[in-house]
Amino acid sequence: MADKDTVVLAYSGGLDTSVAVRWIQETYGLDVVTLTIDLGTHEDLAAIRRRALDVGAVKALVVDASEAFVEYFIWPALRAGALYEGVYPLATALGRPLIAKLLVDTARQEGAGAVAHGCTGKGNDQVRFDVSIKTLAPELDIIAPAREWGMTRQQEMDYAAEHGIAVDVSRKSPYSTDENLWGRSIECGALEDPWAEPPEDAYAWTVNPADAPDEPEYVQIEFDQGVPVALNGEPMGGPALIEELNRLAGAHGIGRIDHVENRVVGIKSREIYEAPAAVALHAAHAVLEGMTMTRPALRFKGAVSAHYADLIYDGLWFSKFHQDLAAYVLSSQQVVSGSVRLKLFKGQATKAGVQSPFSLYSKALATYDEGDRFDHQAALGFIALHGLPTRTQARVLKTALPEQEVRPRLSPPEIKPD
Ligand code: ARG
């Protein structure tokens, strides 16, 4: 008994989604229920609720989803080592499937026939929302006003003025930003010139590394099966730990990322990110994996990480492929427990120390000093067999394929000492 006259709109409280409330009413004649989701940035939910009702929502719902965001989205992405194109910790991309899920749940509770979001037609976020929503709830229609209305920024302001929608000047920025607990995404304006260094005012969570303290600061992170559970010896819940680390690492200028990235829709776009905690935690997690996983496991995990990051970026969170990779990742993390000490200094989080009950590092095997237990003689047999196929093939090629010039030279021509 879906109420075809109701739509649930993901509402941030900003200009785009405020204009969207009125635009949907005018264009589609629907009642708009707004849903505002706090993903760990401590929004003033009461004020956003008032604004939603002011601009014409029939009902304004708010929810703090930061716990669920960390447990079901951030930690799995950290365990997976998911950094898009090796650098972007995916804050925005991870938030979208959770928002989609909450939109779908709310639409069902409200008996709505449609959901709506404020994405334009050229970004990744519309893809993530639409694919997630249609996967979870094929019966729901999707309205994306900003993709449909074709207004310029100025026309949108005019529309707001005509309809008595206040433009919050305190929110006005030369950039388009999105933020949640895991990071901040900044685009547009001066950033669209990849030759230009990002202006300092693009950053809000990090100091310029040049202005960071001249003394390093050390932090210790405890992991339990790939999940951070304590900071500097103090057990902490996920949101509190990430928030604290954002503050500590941000104060040392850590987490600034300048990336020309490949969008799903085929565009290369210049994006700036700030993600102090995410950068520090990925670094620490990788250090611990390096201590506790074997070489083939690490190589395979690297490949999994790249695929995992792509599927998150590409909006395929609710896919079977994701479930399959997640099962592998979860199993791989059984040994990723222990402590990592990081040194925070002038924009870098570097390894200062690591220990784990699952450590595969053995001083007796590694040392060049007293107490060496490595069998040096065993190396000879190993080398003989390890090199066997290479030596065999070299002998065969000498007669079977003598024209060296058809193959790349791997060493200089013969050198004759005099
Ligand atoms: N390019 C990033 C991504 O695709 C960030 C997008 C930011 N979104 C925004 N509405 N400003 O995940």
Short mmCIF file of C-alpha atoms and ligand atoms in Angstrom, two decimals:
data_model
loop_
_atom_site.label_atom_id
_atom_site.label_comp_id
_atom_site.label_asym_id
_atom_site.label_seq_id
_atom_site.Cartn_x
_atom_site.Cartn_y
_atom_site.Cartn_z
CA MET A 1 0.00 0.00 0.00
CA ALA A 2 2.69 2.43 -1.06
CA ASP A 3 1.61 6.03 -0.82
CA LYS A 4 2.46 7.09 -4.34
CA ASP A 5 2.04 10.71 -3.27
CA THR A 6 5.04 10.65 -0.94
CA VAL A 7 8.77 10.80 -1.67
CA VAL A 8 11.61 10.49 0.84
CA LEU A 9 14.41 12.97 0.08
CA ALA A 10 17.97 12.67 1.41
CA TYR A 11 18.29 16.14 2.90
CA SER A 12 21.54 17.82 3.93
CA GLY A 13 20.09 21.20 4.82
CA GLY A 14 22.11 22.92 2.08
CA LEU A 15 20.79 25.01 -0.80
CA ASP A 16 20.50 22.20 -3.39
CA THR A 17 18.36 19.89 -1.29
CA SER A 18 16.31 22.78 0.14
CA VAL A 19 15.46 23.93 -3.38
CA ALA A 20 14.77 20.27 -4.22
CA VAL A 21 11.98 20.09 -1.60
CA ARG A 22 10.05 22.86 -3.35
CA TRP A 23 10.96 21.78 -6.85
CA ILE A 24 9.62 18.25 -6.25
CA GLN A 25 6.37 19.65 -4.85
CA GLU A 26 5.94 21.96 -7.85
CA THR A 27 7.06 19.54 -10.53
CA TYR A 28 5.65 16.24 -9.30
CA GLY A 29 2.99 17.39 -6.82
CA LEU A 30 4.34 15.00 -4.20
CA ASP A 31 4.59 15.31 -0.43
CA VAL A 32 8.23 15.42 0.60
CA VAL A 33 9.48 13.66 3.71
CA THR A 34 13.11 14.65 4.36
CA LEU A 35 15.68 12.31 5.86
CA THR A 36 18.86 13.80 7.29
CA ILE A 37 21.65 11.42 8.20
CA ASP A 38 24.58 12.28 10.42
CA LEU A 39 27.61 10.21 9.41
CA GLY A 40 29.72 11.37 12.32
CA THR A 41 30.18 15.10 11.75
CA HIS A 42 27.81 16.19 14.54
CA GLU A 43 25.36 18.10 12.39
CA ASP A 44 22.89 20.38 14.16
CA LEU A 45 20.05 17.98 13.44
CA ALA A 46 17.42 20.09 15.21
CA ALA A 47 18.26 23.12 13.06
CA ILE A 48 18.26 21.05 9.86
CA ARG A 49 14.88 19.59 10.81
CA ARG A 50 13.46 23.11 11.31
CA ARG A 51 14.83 24.23 7.96
CA ALA A 52 13.32 21.21 6.20
CA LEU A 53 9.88 22.03 7.61
CA ASP A 54 10.38 25.73 6.78
CA VAL A 55 11.02 24.99 3.12
CA GLY A 56 7.93 22.81 2.95
CA ALA A 57 8.64 19.23 3.99
CA VAL A 58 5.56 17.47 5.41
CA LYS A 59 7.78 15.55 7.78
CA ALA A 60 11.48 15.89 8.67
CA LEU A 61 13.30 12.83 9.97
CA VAL A 62 16.85 12.81 11.33
CA VAL A 63 19.12 9.96 12.32
CA ASP A 64 22.62 9.65 13.76
CA ALA A 65 24.07 6.71 11.84
CA SER A 66 27.72 7.15 12.81
CA GLU A 67 27.99 3.84 14.72
CA ALA A 68 26.55 1.85 11.83
CA PHE A 69 28.73 3.78 9.39
CA VAL A 70 31.89 2.77 11.21
CA GLU A 71 30.96 -0.83 11.91
CA TYR A 72 29.44 -1.80 8.56
CA PHE A 73 31.26 0.47 6.12
CA ILE A 74 34.46 2.08 7.44
CA TRP A 75 35.94 -0.91 9.26
CA PRO A 76 35.26 -3.35 6.40
CA ALA A 77 36.93 -0.90 4.00
CA LEU A 78 39.92 -0.55 6.32
CA ARG A 79 40.27 -4.32 6.72
CA ALA A 80 40.13 -4.58 2.93
CA GLY A 81 42.86 -1.94 2.52
CA ALA A 82 40.49 -0.11 0.17
CA LEU A 83 42.22 2.99 -1.22
CA TYR A 84 40.89 4.03 -4.63
CA GLU A 85 43.72 4.28 -7.14
CA GLY A 86 46.02 3.70 -4.21
CA VAL A 87 45.25 6.97 -2.43
CA TYR A 88 41.59 7.92 -1.82
CA PRO A 89 40.15 6.35 1.37
CA LEU A 90 36.63 6.56 -0.13
CA ALA A 91 34.83 8.59 2.56
CA THR A 92 32.09 9.89 0.26
CA ALA A 93 31.83 6.62 -1.65
CA LEU A 94 31.34 4.64 1.59
CA GLY A 95 28.63 6.97 2.87
CA ARG A 96 26.39 6.58 -0.20
CA PRO A 97 25.29 2.95 0.18
CA LEU A 98 24.39 3.57 3.84
CA ILE A 99 22.33 6.64 2.89
CA ALA A 100 20.67 4.58 0.12
CA LYS A 101 19.83 1.81 2.60
CA LEU A 102 18.32 4.31 5.07
CA LEU A 103 16.32 5.99 2.29
CA VAL A 104 14.90 2.62 1.26
CA ASP A 105 14.06 1.63 4.86
CA THR A 106 12.39 4.99 5.46
CA ALA A 107 10.44 4.86 2.20
CA ARG A 108 9.05 1.48 3.26
CA GLN A 109 8.19 2.73 6.75
CA GLU A 110 6.46 5.79 5.29
CA GLY A 111 4.82 3.80 2.53
CA ALA A 112 6.40 6.13 -0.05
CA GLY A 113 6.58 5.26 -3.73
CA ALA A 114 9.81 7.10 -4.45
CA VAL A 115 13.07 8.36 -2.99
CA ALA A 116 15.08 11.41 -4.02
CA HIS A 117 18.63 12.69 -3.78
CA GLY A 118 20.46 15.89 -4.66
CA CYS A 119 23.10 14.52 -7.06
CA THR A 120 23.87 16.04 -10.43
CA GLY A 121 24.14 14.06 -13.63
CA LYS A 122 27.92 13.99 -13.96
CA GLY A 123 29.24 12.57 -10.73
CA ASN A 124 29.83 9.21 -9.11
CA ASP A 125 27.32 9.75 -6.34
CA GLN A 126 24.22 9.47 -8.56
CA VAL A 127 25.57 6.11 -9.75
CA ARG A 128 26.15 4.89 -6.19
CA PHE A 129 22.70 6.01 -5.03
CA ASP A 130 20.76 4.75 -8.01
CA VAL A 131 22.48 1.37 -8.25
CA SER A 132 22.14 0.79 -4.49
CA ILE A 133 18.50 1.91 -4.32
CA LYS A 134 17.42 -0.13 -7.33
CA THR A 135 19.29 -3.19 -6.04
CA LEU A 136 17.67 -2.98 -2.59
CA ALA A 137 14.21 -1.81 -3.75
CA PRO A 138 13.46 -2.27 -7.46
CA GLU A 139 9.91 -1.06 -6.84
CA LEU A 140 10.90 2.46 -5.80
CA ASP A 141 11.11 5.34 -8.25
CA ILE A 142 14.07 7.70 -8.02
CA ILE A 143 13.85 11.45 -8.41
CA ALA A 144 17.09 13.40 -8.80
CA PRO A 145 16.06 17.06 -9.09
CA ALA A 146 19.54 18.47 -9.74
CA ARG A 147 19.98 15.97 -12.58
CA GLU A 148 16.61 16.91 -14.04
CA TRP A 149 16.15 20.63 -13.54
CA GLY A 150 19.13 21.92 -15.51
CA MET A 151 19.46 25.11 -13.44
CA THR A 152 22.75 26.98 -13.15
CA ARG A 153 23.95 28.01 -9.71
CA GLN A 154 22.53 31.51 -10.29
CA GLN A 155 19.16 30.20 -11.48
CA GLU A 156 19.03 28.07 -8.36
CA MET A 157 19.68 31.12 -6.17
CA ASP A 158 16.94 33.00 -8.03
CA TYR A 159 14.57 30.07 -7.58
CA ALA A 160 15.39 30.07 -3.85
CA ALA A 161 14.75 33.81 -3.58
CA GLU A 162 11.41 33.55 -5.44
CA HIS A 163 10.28 30.77 -3.17
CA GLY A 164 11.41 32.36 0.07
CA ILE A 165 14.13 29.79 0.68
CA ALA A 166 16.85 31.41 2.77
CA VAL A 167 20.38 31.01 1.42
CA ASP A 168 22.63 30.26 4.36
CA VAL A 169 25.62 32.50 3.64
CA SER A 170 27.68 30.89 6.41
CA ARG A 171 27.67 27.74 4.27
CA LYS A 172 28.77 29.57 1.13
CA SER A 173 32.11 28.30 -0.11
CA PRO A 174 34.08 28.55 -3.35
CA TYR A 175 34.16 24.73 -3.36
CA SER A 176 31.78 21.81 -3.45
CA THR A 177 32.41 19.68 -0.42
CA ASP A 178 31.14 16.52 1.18
CA GLU A 179 32.22 15.25 4.55
CA ASN A 180 31.73 12.47 7.04
CA LEU A 181 33.75 10.90 9.82
CA TRP A 182 36.11 9.14 7.38
CA GLY A 183 37.08 12.25 5.44
CA ARG A 184 36.32 15.39 3.51
CA SER A 185 36.02 15.70 -0.29
CA ILE A 186 36.66 19.07 -1.91
CA GLU A 187 36.16 19.95 -5.59
CA CYS A 188 35.32 22.81 -8.00
CA GLY A 189 36.49 26.42 -8.19
CA ALA A 190 40.25 26.94 -8.29
CA LEU A 191 40.78 23.20 -7.88
CA GLU A 192 39.64 22.54 -11.45
CA ASP A 193 43.08 23.65 -12.70
CA PRO A 194 45.40 20.69 -12.09
CA TRP A 195 48.44 22.96 -12.62
CA ALA A 196 47.40 25.12 -9.66
CA GLU A 197 48.34 24.10 -6.16
CA PRO A 198 45.25 23.87 -3.94
CA PRO A 199 44.64 27.14 -2.10
CA GLU A 200 45.04 26.84 1.65
CA ASP A 201 41.35 27.64 2.19
CA ALA A 202 40.39 24.33 0.59
CA TYR A 203 41.50 22.61 3.79
CA ALA A 204 39.52 22.54 7.02
CA TRP A 205 40.70 19.48 8.98
CA THR A 206 44.47 19.69 8.52
CA VAL A 207 47.15 22.31 9.12
CA ASN A 208 49.69 23.01 6.41
CA PRO A 209 52.55 20.54 7.11
CA ALA A 210 54.93 23.52 7.02
CA ASP A 211 53.08 24.98 10.01
CA ALA A 212 52.81 21.67 11.87
CA PRO A 213 54.58 21.29 15.25
CA ASP A 214 58.37 20.95 15.12
CA GLU A 215 58.19 18.08 17.63
CA PRO A 216 56.88 14.70 16.45
CA GLU A 217 54.02 13.05 18.30
CA TYR A 218 53.66 9.29 18.75
CA VAL A 219 50.37 7.42 18.76
CA GLN A 220 49.77 3.76 19.47
CA ILE A 221 46.92 1.89 17.79
CA GLU A 222 45.72 -1.57 18.90
CA PHE A 223 44.09 -3.77 16.27
CA ASP A 224 41.88 -6.79 16.84
CA GLN A 225 41.47 -8.83 13.64
CA GLY A 226 42.06 -5.78 11.48
CA VAL A 227 39.84 -3.42 13.50
CA PRO A 228 41.27 -0.60 15.63
CA VAL A 229 40.08 -1.02 19.20
CA ALA A 230 42.30 1.24 21.31
CA LEU A 231 44.22 4.48 20.90
CA ASN A 232 47.23 5.22 23.11
CA GLY A 233 46.28 2.35 25.38
CA GLU A 234 42.70 3.51 25.84
CA PRO A 235 39.96 1.21 24.52
CA MET A 236 37.61 3.26 22.35
CA GLY A 237 34.53 2.82 20.23
CA GLY A 238 34.96 3.35 16.49
CA PRO A 239 33.52 6.86 16.07
CA ALA A 240 35.42 8.24 19.10
CA LEU A 241 38.69 6.66 17.96
CA ILE A 242 38.41 8.02 14.42
CA GLU A 243 37.40 11.45 15.65
CA GLU A 244 40.33 11.64 18.05
CA LEU A 245 42.78 10.47 15.40
CA ASN A 246 41.40 13.00 12.90
CA ARG A 247 42.25 15.66 15.45
CA LEU A 248 45.72 14.33 16.37
CA ALA A 249 46.90 13.56 12.84
CA GLY A 250 45.22 16.64 11.33
CA ALA A 251 47.20 18.84 13.73
CA HIS A 252 50.40 17.40 12.15
CA GLY A 253 49.19 18.08 8.60
CA ILE A 254 48.55 14.41 7.85
CA GLY A 255 45.87 13.28 5.39
CA ARG A 256 45.97 15.82 2.55
CA ILE A 257 45.44 14.08 -0.78
CA ASP A 258 45.55 15.73 -4.22
CA HIS A 259 44.24 13.29 -6.79
CA VAL A 260 43.30 13.44 -10.46
CA GLU A 261 40.93 10.51 -10.37
CA ASN A 262 39.00 8.43 -12.87
CA ARG A 263 35.28 8.85 -12.28
CA VAL A 264 32.92 5.98 -13.11
CA VAL A 265 31.23 8.14 -15.73
CA GLY A 266 34.48 8.47 -17.69
CA ILE A 267 35.68 11.89 -16.57
CA LYS A 268 39.08 12.61 -15.06
CA SER A 269 38.50 14.98 -12.18
CA ARG A 270 40.78 16.79 -9.78
CA GLU A 271 39.79 16.09 -6.20
CA ILE A 272 41.26 17.17 -2.91
CA TYR A 273 40.69 15.05 0.17
CA GLU A 274 41.40 15.44 3.84
CA ALA A 275 41.37 12.20 5.75
CA PRO A 276 43.83 12.31 8.67
CA ALA A 277 42.52 9.30 10.58
CA ALA A 278 41.91 7.22 7.46
CA VAL A 279 45.44 7.82 6.15
CA ALA A 280 47.00 7.03 9.55
CA LEU A 281 44.86 3.92 10.10
CA HIS A 282 45.46 2.52 6.61
CA ALA A 283 49.21 3.03 7.13
CA ALA A 284 49.15 1.31 10.53
CA HIS A 285 46.95 -1.53 9.26
CA ALA A 286 49.30 -2.17 6.33
CA VAL A 287 52.28 -2.30 8.71
CA LEU A 288 50.54 -4.91 10.85
CA GLU A 289 49.59 -6.98 7.81
CA GLY A 290 53.20 -6.81 6.68
CA MET A 291 54.25 -8.44 9.98
CA THR A 292 51.57 -11.11 10.16
CA MET A 293 50.82 -12.28 6.62
CA THR A 294 52.99 -14.43 4.37
CA ARG A 295 54.37 -13.14 1.09
CA PRO A 296 51.80 -14.82 -1.20
CA ALA A 297 48.98 -13.74 1.13
CA LEU A 298 50.22 -10.14 1.00
CA ARG A 299 50.48 -10.19 -2.79
CA PHE A 300 46.97 -11.57 -3.13
CA LYS A 301 45.60 -9.13 -0.55
CA GLY A 302 47.06 -6.27 -2.59
CA ALA A 303 45.07 -7.40 -5.62
CA VAL A 304 41.92 -7.84 -3.51
CA SER A 305 42.38 -4.32 -2.08
CA ALA A 306 42.44 -2.77 -5.55
CA HIS A 307 39.27 -4.64 -6.63
CA TYR A 308 37.59 -3.82 -3.33
CA ALA A 309 38.35 -0.11 -3.70
CA ASP A 310 37.00 -0.13 -7.26
CA LEU A 311 33.74 -1.80 -6.29
CA ILE A 312 33.16 0.71 -3.48
CA TYR A 313 34.00 3.61 -5.77
CA ASP A 314 31.84 2.22 -8.56
CA GLY A 315 28.72 1.95 -6.38
CA LEU A 316 28.61 -1.86 -6.26
CA TRP A 317 28.45 -2.17 -2.45
CA PHE A 318 25.35 -4.38 -2.49
CA SER A 319 26.76 -6.89 -4.95
CA LYS A 320 27.45 -10.61 -4.60
CA PHE A 321 31.00 -9.89 -5.75
CA HIS A 322 31.44 -7.65 -2.72
CA GLN A 323 30.11 -10.36 -0.42
CA ASP A 324 32.59 -12.84 -1.88
CA LEU A 325 35.57 -10.51 -1.47
CA ALA A 326 34.42 -9.54 2.04
CA ALA A 327 34.41 -13.20 3.06
CA TYR A 328 38.03 -13.54 1.97
CA VAL A 329 39.04 -10.31 3.66
CA LEU A 330 37.37 -11.23 6.94
CA SER A 331 39.17 -14.57 6.99
CA SER A 332 42.49 -12.93 6.12
CA GLN A 333 42.20 -10.63 9.14
CA GLN A 334 42.27 -13.44 11.75
CA VAL A 335 45.99 -12.79 12.21
CA VAL A 336 45.89 -8.98 11.95
CA SER A 337 45.93 -8.24 15.68
CA GLY A 338 48.58 -6.33 17.59
CA SER A 339 49.92 -2.83 18.15
CA VAL A 340 51.39 -0.25 15.83
CA ARG A 341 53.20 2.89 16.92
CA LEU A 342 53.07 5.76 14.44
CA LYS A 343 55.15 8.90 14.41
CA LEU A 344 53.13 11.95 13.35
CA PHE A 345 55.40 14.62 11.95
CA LYS A 346 55.13 17.36 9.31
CA GLY A 347 52.47 15.78 7.16
CA GLN A 348 53.65 12.17 7.45
CA ALA A 349 52.50 9.24 9.56
CA THR A 350 55.41 6.80 9.61
CA LYS A 351 55.94 3.49 11.34
CA ALA A 352 57.80 3.75 14.63
CA GLY A 353 57.15 0.23 15.91
CA VAL A 354 54.97 -2.85 15.55
CA GLN A 355 54.28 -5.97 17.59
CA SER A 356 51.85 -8.85 17.31
CA PRO A 357 51.24 -12.30 18.79
CA PHE A 358 50.87 -13.40 15.15
CA SER A 359 54.13 -11.82 14.02
CA LEU A 360 56.05 -13.90 11.49
CA TYR A 361 59.20 -11.90 12.11
CA SER A 362 61.89 -13.99 13.80
CA LYS A 363 65.00 -12.29 15.07
CA ALA A 364 66.78 -15.69 15.17
CA LEU A 365 66.17 -16.06 11.43
CA ALA A 366 66.86 -12.46 10.48
CA THR A 367 69.89 -11.53 12.56
CA TYR A 368 73.44 -11.08 11.22
CA ASP A 369 74.69 -11.20 14.80
CA GLU A 370 75.01 -13.89 17.49
CA GLY A 371 72.15 -16.36 17.72
CA ASP A 372 71.62 -16.84 13.99
CA ARG A 373 69.46 -19.96 13.45
CA PHE A 374 69.08 -19.65 9.67
CA ASP A 375 70.58 -22.63 7.77
CA HIS A 376 73.02 -20.95 5.34
CA GLN A 377 73.96 -24.25 3.65
CA ALA A 378 70.31 -24.92 2.82
CA ALA A 379 70.44 -21.80 0.62
CA LEU A 380 72.66 -23.64 -1.90
CA GLY A 381 70.08 -26.33 -2.64
CA PHE A 382 67.36 -23.73 -2.78
CA ILE A 383 69.29 -21.61 -5.27
CA ALA A 384 69.99 -24.64 -7.48
CA LEU A 385 66.29 -25.50 -7.79
CA HIS A 386 64.97 -21.93 -7.81
CA GLY A 387 67.23 -21.08 -10.77
CA LEU A 388 66.72 -24.39 -12.60
CA PRO A 389 63.94 -23.34 -15.02
CA THR A 390 65.70 -20.11 -15.87
CA ARG A 391 69.01 -21.89 -16.58
CA THR A 392 67.24 -24.59 -18.57
CA GLN A 393 65.43 -22.14 -20.80
CA ALA A 394 68.55 -20.05 -21.38
CA ARG A 395 70.28 -23.20 -22.67
CA VAL A 396 67.36 -24.07 -24.96
CA LEU A 397 67.07 -20.54 -26.40
CA LYS A 398 70.75 -20.46 -27.25
CA THR A 399 70.10 -22.89 -30.10
CA ALA A 400 66.33 -22.59 -30.68
CA LEU A 401 66.09 -18.78 -30.89
CA PRO A 402 69.52 -17.35 -31.53
CA GLU A 403 68.42 -14.00 -33.07
CA GLN A 404 68.92 -11.89 -29.99
CA GLU A 405 67.66 -8.71 -31.66
CA VAL A 406 64.02 -9.86 -31.71
CA ARG A 407 64.05 -9.93 -27.91
CA PRO A 408 64.74 -6.98 -25.60
CA ARG A 409 68.32 -6.98 -24.34
CA LEU A 410 68.40 -7.51 -20.62
CA SER A 411 72.10 -6.70 -20.27
CA PRO A 412 74.78 -4.78 -22.20
CA PRO A 413 76.77 -6.49 -25.00
CA GLU A 414 79.86 -8.37 -23.87
CA ILE A 415 82.32 -6.18 -22.01
CA LYS A 416 86.01 -7.14 -22.41
CA PRO A 417 88.30 -6.14 -19.56
CA ASP A 418 91.74 -5.04 -20.77
N1 ARG B 1 35.12 12.26 -6.10
C1 ARG B 1 34.78 11.75 -4.81
C2 ARG B 1 33.99 10.49 -4.96
O1 ARG B 1 33.52 10.23 -6.02
C3 ARG B 1 34.10 12.77 -3.96
C4 ARG B 1 32.74 13.17 -4.37
C5 ARG B 1 32.29 14.30 -3.53
N2 ARG B 1 30.91 14.52 -3.68
C6 ARG B 1 30.36 15.71 -3.61
N3 ARG B 1 29.07 15.77 -3.73
N4 ARG B 1 31.06 16.82 -3.41
O2 ARG B 1 33.82 9.75 -4.02
#
